[in-house]
CSV table of C-alpha atoms and ligand atoms in Angstrom, one decimal:
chain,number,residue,atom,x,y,z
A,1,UNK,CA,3.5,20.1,8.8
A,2,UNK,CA,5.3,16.6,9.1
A,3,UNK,CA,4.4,14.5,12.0
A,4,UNK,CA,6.8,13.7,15.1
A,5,UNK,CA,8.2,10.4,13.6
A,6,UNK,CA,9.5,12.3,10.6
A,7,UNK,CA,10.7,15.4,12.0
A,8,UNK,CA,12.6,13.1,14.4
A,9,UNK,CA,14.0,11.3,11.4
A,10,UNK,CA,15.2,14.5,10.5
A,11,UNK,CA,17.2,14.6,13.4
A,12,UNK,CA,15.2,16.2,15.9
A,13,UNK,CA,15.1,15.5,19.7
A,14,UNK,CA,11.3,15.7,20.6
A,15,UNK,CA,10.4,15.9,24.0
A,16,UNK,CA,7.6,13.3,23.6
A,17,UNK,CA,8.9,10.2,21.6
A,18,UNK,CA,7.0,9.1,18.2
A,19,UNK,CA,6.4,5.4,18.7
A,20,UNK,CA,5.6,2.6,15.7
A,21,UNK,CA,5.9,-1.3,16.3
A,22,UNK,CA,7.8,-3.4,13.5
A,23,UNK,CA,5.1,-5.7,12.1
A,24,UNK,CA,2.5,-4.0,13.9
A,25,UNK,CA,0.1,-4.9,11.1
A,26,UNK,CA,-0.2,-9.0,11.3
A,27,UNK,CA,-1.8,-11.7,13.2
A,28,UNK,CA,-1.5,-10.3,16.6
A,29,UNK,CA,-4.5,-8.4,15.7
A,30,UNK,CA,-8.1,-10.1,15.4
A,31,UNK,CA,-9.1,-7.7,12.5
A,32,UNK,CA,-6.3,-8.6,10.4
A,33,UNK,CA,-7.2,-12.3,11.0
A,34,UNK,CA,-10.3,-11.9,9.3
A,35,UNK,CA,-9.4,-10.1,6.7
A,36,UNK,CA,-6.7,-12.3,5.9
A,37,UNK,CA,-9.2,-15.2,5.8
A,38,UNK,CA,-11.5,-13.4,4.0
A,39,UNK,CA,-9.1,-12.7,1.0
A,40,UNK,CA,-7.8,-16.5,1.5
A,41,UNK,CA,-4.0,-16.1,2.2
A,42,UNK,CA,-1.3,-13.8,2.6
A,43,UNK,CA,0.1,-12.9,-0.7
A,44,UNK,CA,-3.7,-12.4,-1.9
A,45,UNK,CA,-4.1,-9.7,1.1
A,46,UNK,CA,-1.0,-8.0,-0.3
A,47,UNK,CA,-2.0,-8.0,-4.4
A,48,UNK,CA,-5.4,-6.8,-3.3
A,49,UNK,CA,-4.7,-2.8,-2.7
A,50,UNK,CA,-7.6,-2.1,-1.3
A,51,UNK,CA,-7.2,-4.7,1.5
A,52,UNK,CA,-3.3,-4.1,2.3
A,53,UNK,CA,-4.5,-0.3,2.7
A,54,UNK,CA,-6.9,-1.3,5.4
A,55,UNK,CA,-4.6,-3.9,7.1
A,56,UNK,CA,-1.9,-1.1,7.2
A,57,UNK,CA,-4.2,1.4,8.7
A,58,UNK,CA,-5.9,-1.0,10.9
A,59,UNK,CA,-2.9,-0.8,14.0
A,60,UNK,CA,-3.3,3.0,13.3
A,61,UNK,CA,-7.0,3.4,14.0
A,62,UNK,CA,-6.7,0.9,17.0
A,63,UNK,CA,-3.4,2.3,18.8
A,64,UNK,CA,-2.8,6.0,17.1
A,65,UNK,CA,0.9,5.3,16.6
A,66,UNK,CA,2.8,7.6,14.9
A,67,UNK,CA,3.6,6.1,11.7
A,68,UNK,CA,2.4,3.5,9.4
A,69,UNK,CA,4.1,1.0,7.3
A,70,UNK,CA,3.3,-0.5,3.8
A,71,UNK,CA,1.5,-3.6,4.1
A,72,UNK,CA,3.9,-6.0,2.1
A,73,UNK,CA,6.8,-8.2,2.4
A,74,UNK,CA,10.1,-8.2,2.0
A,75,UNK,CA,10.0,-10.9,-0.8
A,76,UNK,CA,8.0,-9.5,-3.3
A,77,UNK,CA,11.3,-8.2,-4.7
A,78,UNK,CA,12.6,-12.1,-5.4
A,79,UNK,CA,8.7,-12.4,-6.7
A,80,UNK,CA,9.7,-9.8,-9.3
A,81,UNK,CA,12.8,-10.7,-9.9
A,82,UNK,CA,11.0,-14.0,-11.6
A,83,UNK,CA,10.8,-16.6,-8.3
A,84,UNK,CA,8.1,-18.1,-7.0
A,85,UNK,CA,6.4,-17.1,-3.7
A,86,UNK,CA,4.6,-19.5,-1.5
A,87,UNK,CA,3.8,-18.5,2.3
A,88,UNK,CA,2.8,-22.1,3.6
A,89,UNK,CA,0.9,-22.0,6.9
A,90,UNK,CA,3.4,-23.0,9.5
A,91,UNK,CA,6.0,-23.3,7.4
A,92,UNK,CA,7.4,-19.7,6.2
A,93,UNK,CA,8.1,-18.4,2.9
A,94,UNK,CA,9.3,-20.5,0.2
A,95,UNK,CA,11.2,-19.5,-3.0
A,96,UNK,CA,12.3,-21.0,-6.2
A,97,UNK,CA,13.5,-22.2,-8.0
A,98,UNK,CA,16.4,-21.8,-5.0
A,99,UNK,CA,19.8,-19.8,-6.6
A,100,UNK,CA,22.1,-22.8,-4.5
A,101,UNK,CA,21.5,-24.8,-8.0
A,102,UNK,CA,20.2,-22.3,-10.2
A,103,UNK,CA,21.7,-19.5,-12.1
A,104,UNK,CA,20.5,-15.8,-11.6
A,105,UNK,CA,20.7,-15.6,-15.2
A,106,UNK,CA,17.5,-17.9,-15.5
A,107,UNK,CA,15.4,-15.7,-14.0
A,108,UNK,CA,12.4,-14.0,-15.7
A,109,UNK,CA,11.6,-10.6,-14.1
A,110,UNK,CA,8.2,-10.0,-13.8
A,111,UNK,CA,8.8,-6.4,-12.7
A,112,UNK,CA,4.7,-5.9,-13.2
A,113,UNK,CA,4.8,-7.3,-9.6
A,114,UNK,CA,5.6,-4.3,-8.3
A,115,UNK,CA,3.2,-1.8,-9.3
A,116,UNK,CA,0.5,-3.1,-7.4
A,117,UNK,CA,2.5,-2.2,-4.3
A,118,UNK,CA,2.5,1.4,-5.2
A,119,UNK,CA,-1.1,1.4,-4.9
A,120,UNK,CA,-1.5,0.4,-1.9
A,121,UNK,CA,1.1,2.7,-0.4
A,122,UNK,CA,-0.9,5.8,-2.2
A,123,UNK,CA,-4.3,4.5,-0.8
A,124,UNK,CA,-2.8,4.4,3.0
A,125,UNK,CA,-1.2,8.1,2.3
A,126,UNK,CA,-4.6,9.0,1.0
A,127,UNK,CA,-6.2,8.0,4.2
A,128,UNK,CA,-3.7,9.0,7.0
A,129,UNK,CA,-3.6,12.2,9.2
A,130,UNK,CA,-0.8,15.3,8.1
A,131,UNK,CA,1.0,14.1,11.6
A,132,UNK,CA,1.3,10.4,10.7
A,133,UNK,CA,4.2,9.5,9.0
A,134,UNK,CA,4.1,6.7,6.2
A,135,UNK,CA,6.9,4.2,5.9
A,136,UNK,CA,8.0,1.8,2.9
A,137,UNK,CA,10.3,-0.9,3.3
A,138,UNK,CA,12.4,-3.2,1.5
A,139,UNK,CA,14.3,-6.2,2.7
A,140,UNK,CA,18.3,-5.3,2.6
A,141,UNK,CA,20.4,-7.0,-0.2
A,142,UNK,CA,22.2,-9.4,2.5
A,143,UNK,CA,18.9,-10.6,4.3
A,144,UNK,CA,17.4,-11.3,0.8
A,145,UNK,CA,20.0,-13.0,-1.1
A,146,UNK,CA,19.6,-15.4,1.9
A,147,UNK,CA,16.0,-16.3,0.7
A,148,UNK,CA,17.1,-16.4,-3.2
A,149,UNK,CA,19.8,-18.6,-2.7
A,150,UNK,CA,18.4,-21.4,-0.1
A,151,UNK,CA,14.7,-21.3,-1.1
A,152,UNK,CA,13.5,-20.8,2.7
A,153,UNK,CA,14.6,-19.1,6.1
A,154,UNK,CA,17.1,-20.7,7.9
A,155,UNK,CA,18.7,-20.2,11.5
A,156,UNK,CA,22.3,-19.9,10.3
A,157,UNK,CA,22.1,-18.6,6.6
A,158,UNK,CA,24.8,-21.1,5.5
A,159,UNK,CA,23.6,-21.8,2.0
A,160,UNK,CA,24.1,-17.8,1.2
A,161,UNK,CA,27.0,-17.6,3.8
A,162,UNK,CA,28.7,-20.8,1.9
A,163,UNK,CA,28.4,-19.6,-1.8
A,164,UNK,CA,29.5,-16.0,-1.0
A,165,UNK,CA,33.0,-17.8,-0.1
A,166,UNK,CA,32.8,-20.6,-2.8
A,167,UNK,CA,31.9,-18.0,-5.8
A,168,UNK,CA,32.0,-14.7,-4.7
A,169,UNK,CA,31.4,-13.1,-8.0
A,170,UNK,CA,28.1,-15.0,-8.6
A,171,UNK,CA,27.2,-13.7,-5.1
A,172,UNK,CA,27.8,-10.4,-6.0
A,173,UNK,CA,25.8,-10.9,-9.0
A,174,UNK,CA,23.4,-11.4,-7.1
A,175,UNK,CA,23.5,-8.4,-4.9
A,176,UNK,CA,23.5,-6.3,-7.1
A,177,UNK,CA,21.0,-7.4,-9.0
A,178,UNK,CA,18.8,-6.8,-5.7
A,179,UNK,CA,20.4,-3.4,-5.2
A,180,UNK,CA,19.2,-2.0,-8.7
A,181,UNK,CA,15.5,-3.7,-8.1
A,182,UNK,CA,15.6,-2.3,-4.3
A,183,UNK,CA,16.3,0.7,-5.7
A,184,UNK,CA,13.5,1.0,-8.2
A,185,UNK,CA,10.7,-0.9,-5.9
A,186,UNK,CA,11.9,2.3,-2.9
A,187,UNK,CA,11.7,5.0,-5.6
A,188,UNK,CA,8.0,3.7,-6.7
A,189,UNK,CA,6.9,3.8,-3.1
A,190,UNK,CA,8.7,7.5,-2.8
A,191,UNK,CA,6.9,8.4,-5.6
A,192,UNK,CA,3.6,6.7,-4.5
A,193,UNK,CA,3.5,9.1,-1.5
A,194,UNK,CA,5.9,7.1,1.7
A,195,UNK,CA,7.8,9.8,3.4
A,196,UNK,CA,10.5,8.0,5.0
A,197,UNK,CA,11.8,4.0,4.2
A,198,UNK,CA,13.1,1.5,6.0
A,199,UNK,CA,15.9,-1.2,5.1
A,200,UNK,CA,15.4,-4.8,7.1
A,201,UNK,CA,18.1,-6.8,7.5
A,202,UNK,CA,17.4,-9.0,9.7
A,203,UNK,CA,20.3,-11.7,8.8
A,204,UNK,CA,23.0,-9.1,9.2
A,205,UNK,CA,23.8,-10.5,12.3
A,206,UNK,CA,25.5,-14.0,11.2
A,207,UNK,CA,28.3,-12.7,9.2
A,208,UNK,CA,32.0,-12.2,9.9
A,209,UNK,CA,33.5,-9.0,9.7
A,210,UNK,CA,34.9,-9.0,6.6
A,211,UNK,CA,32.0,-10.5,4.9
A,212,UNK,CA,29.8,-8.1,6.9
A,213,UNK,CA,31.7,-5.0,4.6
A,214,UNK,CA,30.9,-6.2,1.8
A,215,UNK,CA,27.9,-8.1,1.9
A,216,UNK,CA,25.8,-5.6,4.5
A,217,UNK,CA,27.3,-2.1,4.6
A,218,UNK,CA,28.4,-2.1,0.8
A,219,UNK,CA,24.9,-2.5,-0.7
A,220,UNK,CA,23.3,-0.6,2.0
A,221,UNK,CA,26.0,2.6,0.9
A,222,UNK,CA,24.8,1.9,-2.6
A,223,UNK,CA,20.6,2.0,-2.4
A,224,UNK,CA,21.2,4.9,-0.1
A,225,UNK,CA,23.8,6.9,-2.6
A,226,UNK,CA,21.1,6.2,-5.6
A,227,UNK,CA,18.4,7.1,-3.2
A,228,UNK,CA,19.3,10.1,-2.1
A,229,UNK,CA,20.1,11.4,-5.8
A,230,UNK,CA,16.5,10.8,-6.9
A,231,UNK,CA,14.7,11.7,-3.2
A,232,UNK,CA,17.3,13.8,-1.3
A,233,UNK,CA,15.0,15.0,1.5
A,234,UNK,CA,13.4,11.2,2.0
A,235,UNK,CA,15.1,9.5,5.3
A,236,UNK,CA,16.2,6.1,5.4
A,237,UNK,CA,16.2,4.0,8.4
A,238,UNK,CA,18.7,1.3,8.1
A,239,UNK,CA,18.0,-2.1,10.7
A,240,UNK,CA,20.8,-4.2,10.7
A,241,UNK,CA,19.5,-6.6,13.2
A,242,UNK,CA,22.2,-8.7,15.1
A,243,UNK,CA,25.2,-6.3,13.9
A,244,UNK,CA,26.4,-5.3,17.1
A,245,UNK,CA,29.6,-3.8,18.0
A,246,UNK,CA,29.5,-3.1,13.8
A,247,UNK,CA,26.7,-0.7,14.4
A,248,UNK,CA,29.2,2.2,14.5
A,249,UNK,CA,30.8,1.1,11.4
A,250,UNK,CA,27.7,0.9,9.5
A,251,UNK,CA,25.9,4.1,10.8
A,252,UNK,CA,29.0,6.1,9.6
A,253,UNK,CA,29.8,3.9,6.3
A,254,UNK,CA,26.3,3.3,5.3
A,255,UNK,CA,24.8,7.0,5.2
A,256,UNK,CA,21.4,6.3,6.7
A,257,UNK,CA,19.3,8.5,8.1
A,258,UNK,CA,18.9,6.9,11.4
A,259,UNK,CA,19.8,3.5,13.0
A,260,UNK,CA,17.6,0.2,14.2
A,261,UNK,CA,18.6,-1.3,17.3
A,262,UNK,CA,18.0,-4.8,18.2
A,263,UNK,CA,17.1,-6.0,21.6
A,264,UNK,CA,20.3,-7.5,22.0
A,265,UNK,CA,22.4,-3.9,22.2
A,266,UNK,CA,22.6,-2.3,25.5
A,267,UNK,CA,20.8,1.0,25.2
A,268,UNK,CA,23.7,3.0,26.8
A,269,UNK,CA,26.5,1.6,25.0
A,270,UNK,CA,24.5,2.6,21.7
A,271,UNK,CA,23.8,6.3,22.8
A,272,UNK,CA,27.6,6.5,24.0
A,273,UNK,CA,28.8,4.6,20.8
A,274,UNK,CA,26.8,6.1,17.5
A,275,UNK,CA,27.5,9.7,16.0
A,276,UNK,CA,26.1,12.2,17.9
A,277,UNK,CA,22.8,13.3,16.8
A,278,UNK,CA,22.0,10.2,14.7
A,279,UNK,CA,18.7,9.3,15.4
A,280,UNK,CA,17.8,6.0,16.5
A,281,UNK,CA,15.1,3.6,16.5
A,282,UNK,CA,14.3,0.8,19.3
A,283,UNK,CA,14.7,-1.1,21.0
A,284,UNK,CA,12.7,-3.0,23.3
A,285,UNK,CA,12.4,-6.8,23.5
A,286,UNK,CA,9.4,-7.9,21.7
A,287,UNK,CA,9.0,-10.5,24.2
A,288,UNK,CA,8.8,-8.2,27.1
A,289,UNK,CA,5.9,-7.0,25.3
A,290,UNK,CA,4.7,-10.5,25.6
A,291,UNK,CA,4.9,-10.8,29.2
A,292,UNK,CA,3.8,-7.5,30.1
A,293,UNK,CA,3.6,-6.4,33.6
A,294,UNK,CA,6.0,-3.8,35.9
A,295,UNK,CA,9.1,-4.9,34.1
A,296,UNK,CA,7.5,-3.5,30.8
A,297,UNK,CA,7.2,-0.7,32.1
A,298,UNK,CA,10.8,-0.6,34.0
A,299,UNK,CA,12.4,-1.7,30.8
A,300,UNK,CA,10.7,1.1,28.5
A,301,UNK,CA,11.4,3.8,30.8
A,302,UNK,CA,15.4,2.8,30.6
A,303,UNK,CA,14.8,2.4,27.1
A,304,UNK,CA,13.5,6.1,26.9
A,305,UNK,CA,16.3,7.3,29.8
A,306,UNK,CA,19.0,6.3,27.7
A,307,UNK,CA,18.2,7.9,24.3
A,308,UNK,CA,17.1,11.1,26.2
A,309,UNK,CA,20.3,13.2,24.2
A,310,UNK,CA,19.3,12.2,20.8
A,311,UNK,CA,16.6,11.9,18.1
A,312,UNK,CA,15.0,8.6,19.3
A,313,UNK,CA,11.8,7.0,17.8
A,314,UNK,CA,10.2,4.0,20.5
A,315,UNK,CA,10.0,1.0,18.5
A,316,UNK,CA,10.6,-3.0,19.3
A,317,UNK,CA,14.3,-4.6,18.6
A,318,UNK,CA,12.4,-6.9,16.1
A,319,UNK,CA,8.8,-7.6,15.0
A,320,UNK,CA,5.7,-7.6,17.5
A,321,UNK,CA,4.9,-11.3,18.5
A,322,UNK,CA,1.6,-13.2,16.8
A,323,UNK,CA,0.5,-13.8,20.4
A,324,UNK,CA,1.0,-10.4,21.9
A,325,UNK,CA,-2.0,-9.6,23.7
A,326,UNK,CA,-3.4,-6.3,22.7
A,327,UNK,CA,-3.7,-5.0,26.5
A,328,UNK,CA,0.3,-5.1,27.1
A,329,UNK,CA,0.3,-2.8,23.6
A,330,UNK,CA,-2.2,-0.5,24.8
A,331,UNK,CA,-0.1,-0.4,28.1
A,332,UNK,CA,3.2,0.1,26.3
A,333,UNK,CA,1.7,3.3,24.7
A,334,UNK,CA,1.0,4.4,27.9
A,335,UNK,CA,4.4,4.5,29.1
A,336,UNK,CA,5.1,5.9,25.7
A,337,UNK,CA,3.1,8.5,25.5
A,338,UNK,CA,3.4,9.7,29.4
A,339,UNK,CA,7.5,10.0,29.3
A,340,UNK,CA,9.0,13.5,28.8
A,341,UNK,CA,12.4,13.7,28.6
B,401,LIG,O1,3.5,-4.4,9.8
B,401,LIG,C1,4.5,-4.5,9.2
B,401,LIG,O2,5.7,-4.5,9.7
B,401,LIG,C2,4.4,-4.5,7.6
B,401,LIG,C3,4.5,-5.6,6.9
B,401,LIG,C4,5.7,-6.6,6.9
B,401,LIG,C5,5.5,-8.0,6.8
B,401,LIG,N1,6.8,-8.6,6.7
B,401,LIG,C6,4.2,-8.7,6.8
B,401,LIG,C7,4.2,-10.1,7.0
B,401,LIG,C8,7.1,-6.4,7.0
B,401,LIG,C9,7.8,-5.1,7.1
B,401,LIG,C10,7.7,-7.6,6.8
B,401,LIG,C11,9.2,-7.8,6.8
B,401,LIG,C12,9.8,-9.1,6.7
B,401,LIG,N2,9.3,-10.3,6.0
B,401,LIG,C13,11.0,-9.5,7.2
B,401,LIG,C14,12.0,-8.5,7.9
B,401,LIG,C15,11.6,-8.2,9.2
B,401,LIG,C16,11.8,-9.4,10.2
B,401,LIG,O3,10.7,-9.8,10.7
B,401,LIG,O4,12.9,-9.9,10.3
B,401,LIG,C17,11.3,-10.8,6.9
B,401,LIG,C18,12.5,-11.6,7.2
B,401,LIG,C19,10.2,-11.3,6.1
B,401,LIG,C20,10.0,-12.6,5.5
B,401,LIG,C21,8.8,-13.3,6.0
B,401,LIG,N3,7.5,-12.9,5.8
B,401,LIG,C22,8.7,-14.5,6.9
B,401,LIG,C23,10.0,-15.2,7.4
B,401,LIG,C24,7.4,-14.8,7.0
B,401,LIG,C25,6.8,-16.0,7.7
B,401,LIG,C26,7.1,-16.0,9.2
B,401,LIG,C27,6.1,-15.2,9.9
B,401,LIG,O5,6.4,-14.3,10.7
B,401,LIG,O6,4.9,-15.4,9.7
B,401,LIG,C28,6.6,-13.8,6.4
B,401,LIG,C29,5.1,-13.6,6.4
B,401,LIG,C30,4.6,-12.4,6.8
B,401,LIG,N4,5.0,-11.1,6.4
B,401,LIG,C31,3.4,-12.2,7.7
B,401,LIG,C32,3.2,-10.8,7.8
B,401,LIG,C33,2.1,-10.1,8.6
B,401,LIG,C34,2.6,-13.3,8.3
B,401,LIG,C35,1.8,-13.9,7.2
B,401,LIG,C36,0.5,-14.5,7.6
B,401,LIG,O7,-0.5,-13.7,7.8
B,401,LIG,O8,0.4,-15.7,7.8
């Protein structure tokens, strides 16, 4: 029997709400600290199967949520598409060499860096409950290319946002090249045992509308087409985070499975706005988990009031803070888990 968070993915309206927190395996958690010092840095916790396994399970056996996701990042795909992956302390992720003065064509592809993912999804499958849905992820094409093209995070994206003007059909070289890897890295973790994925991307938000088409809902159409002719019954969750009134547009034009809502999108404008009967996912500001206390509480009830008529799964608008304490978690699952609709 599948689990809450799936059959809600599936489009049912459950009177209790599956809950899972975006990043809810990381540093907030003491547990994962050590490990990750034990195994001496982040991309060594992720190639070690054994390890991710127990870092994805580890907000599982502490809280009971309702799902678990794939211990991994979103830029092991760049990694196997032949870039070098550094996560300095402090500093973020760093690529390269950087596709702003580098053609994609240079590349290597070390597709061998994938594999080892699949493990670790089949070793957290292996270990969860028949009512606890397992998630994979992958970053969307968009939200990726930013990292490829300017080496590093950035607040505006305008290395990615420049060239796709400047040389539009390297750009969308580039995309696609991510699409057809996406796809591929998704399948494996299908195949490895995750029941439903998830598509972050979390840059969606600084594009104009036209580029927003092409560069966001055009990709996302195209891993979900491919998906769903190799894994029909498999639900994808698409997060376009900061897309805003061009949620609609990309719930209908997109084909996924269900929607992620950001903090930033009123609650009732999105249950009035998106197709009836599309499940949704959100959408609470992680920084309200933060500060904890009675307007939590207030602000996850109207959450949970205002996605009452649909599928709705309780999750964060983005990931869970590094210094979230673990009572204000504990407390949100309270609320959670004590609302009927
Ligand atoms: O629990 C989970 O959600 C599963 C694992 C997961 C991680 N990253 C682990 C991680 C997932 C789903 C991601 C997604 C991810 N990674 C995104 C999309 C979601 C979002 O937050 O917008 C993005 C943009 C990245 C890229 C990335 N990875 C950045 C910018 C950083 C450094 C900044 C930061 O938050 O530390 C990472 C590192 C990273 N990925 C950590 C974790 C737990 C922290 C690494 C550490 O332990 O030092």
């Amino acid at each position: 029997m599948p689990g809450p968070l799936l059959n809600t993915l599936r489009g049912e309206n459950l009177a209790q709400r599956p809950i899972w927190l975006m990043r809810q395996a990381g540093r907030y958690l003491p547990e994962y600290r050590a490990l990750r010092a034990e195994k001496g840095g982040f991309l060594a916790l992720v190639y070690d199967a054994a390890a991710a396994a127990e870092v994805s399970l580890q907000p599982i056996r502490r809280f009971g949520f309702d799902g678990a996701i794939l211990f991994s990042d979103i830029l092991i795909v760049p990694y196997a598409m032949g870039q070098d992956l550094q996560f300095l302390i402090g500093e973020g992720p760093a690529l390269s060499p950087r596709l702003v003065d580098t053609a994609l064509s240079s590349l290597q592809a070390i597709p061998e860096r994938l594999a080892p993912i699949y493990k670790t999804v089949a070793r957290v499958k292996a270990e969860l409950g028949p009512q606890q849905t397992l998630l994979g992820f992958a970053g969307s094409p968009w939200t990726i290319a930013t990292y490829m093209v300017a080496g590093e995070g950035s607040r505006d994206q305008h290395e990615a946002r420049a060239m796709a003007y400047r040389d539009p059909l390297a750009f969308q070289a580039i995309i696609d090249a991510i699409v057809g890897v996406t796809v591929d890295y998704l399948s494996g973790q299908i195949d490895a045992g995750a029941e439903a994925v998830q598509l972050f991307d979390s840059w969606a938000g600084t594009l104009a509308p036209a580029e927003f088409a092409r560069w966001v809902i055009a990709p996302n159409a195209a891993i979900v087409t491919a998906l769903k002719a190799r894994h029909p019954t498999v639900p994808v969750i698409g997060f376009p985070k900061g897309a805003g009134e061009k949620l609609p547009a990309y719930a209908r034009e997109t084909g996924v499975d269900a929607i992620g809502l950001d903090e930033t999108i009123d609650p009732l404008w999105a249950a009035a706005a998106l197709p009836p009967g599309l499940p949704v996912q959100g959408n609470l500001d992680p920084l309200l988990l933060l500060a904890g206390g009675a307007e939590l509480e207030r602000q996850a009830h109207a959450v949970l009031e205002a996605f009452a008529d649909r599928p709705h799964i309780f999750n964060l608008g983005h990931g869970i803070g590094q210094f979230t304490p673990i009572a204000h978690v504990e407390q949100l699952l309270g609320v959670v888990r004590d609302w009927r609709k």
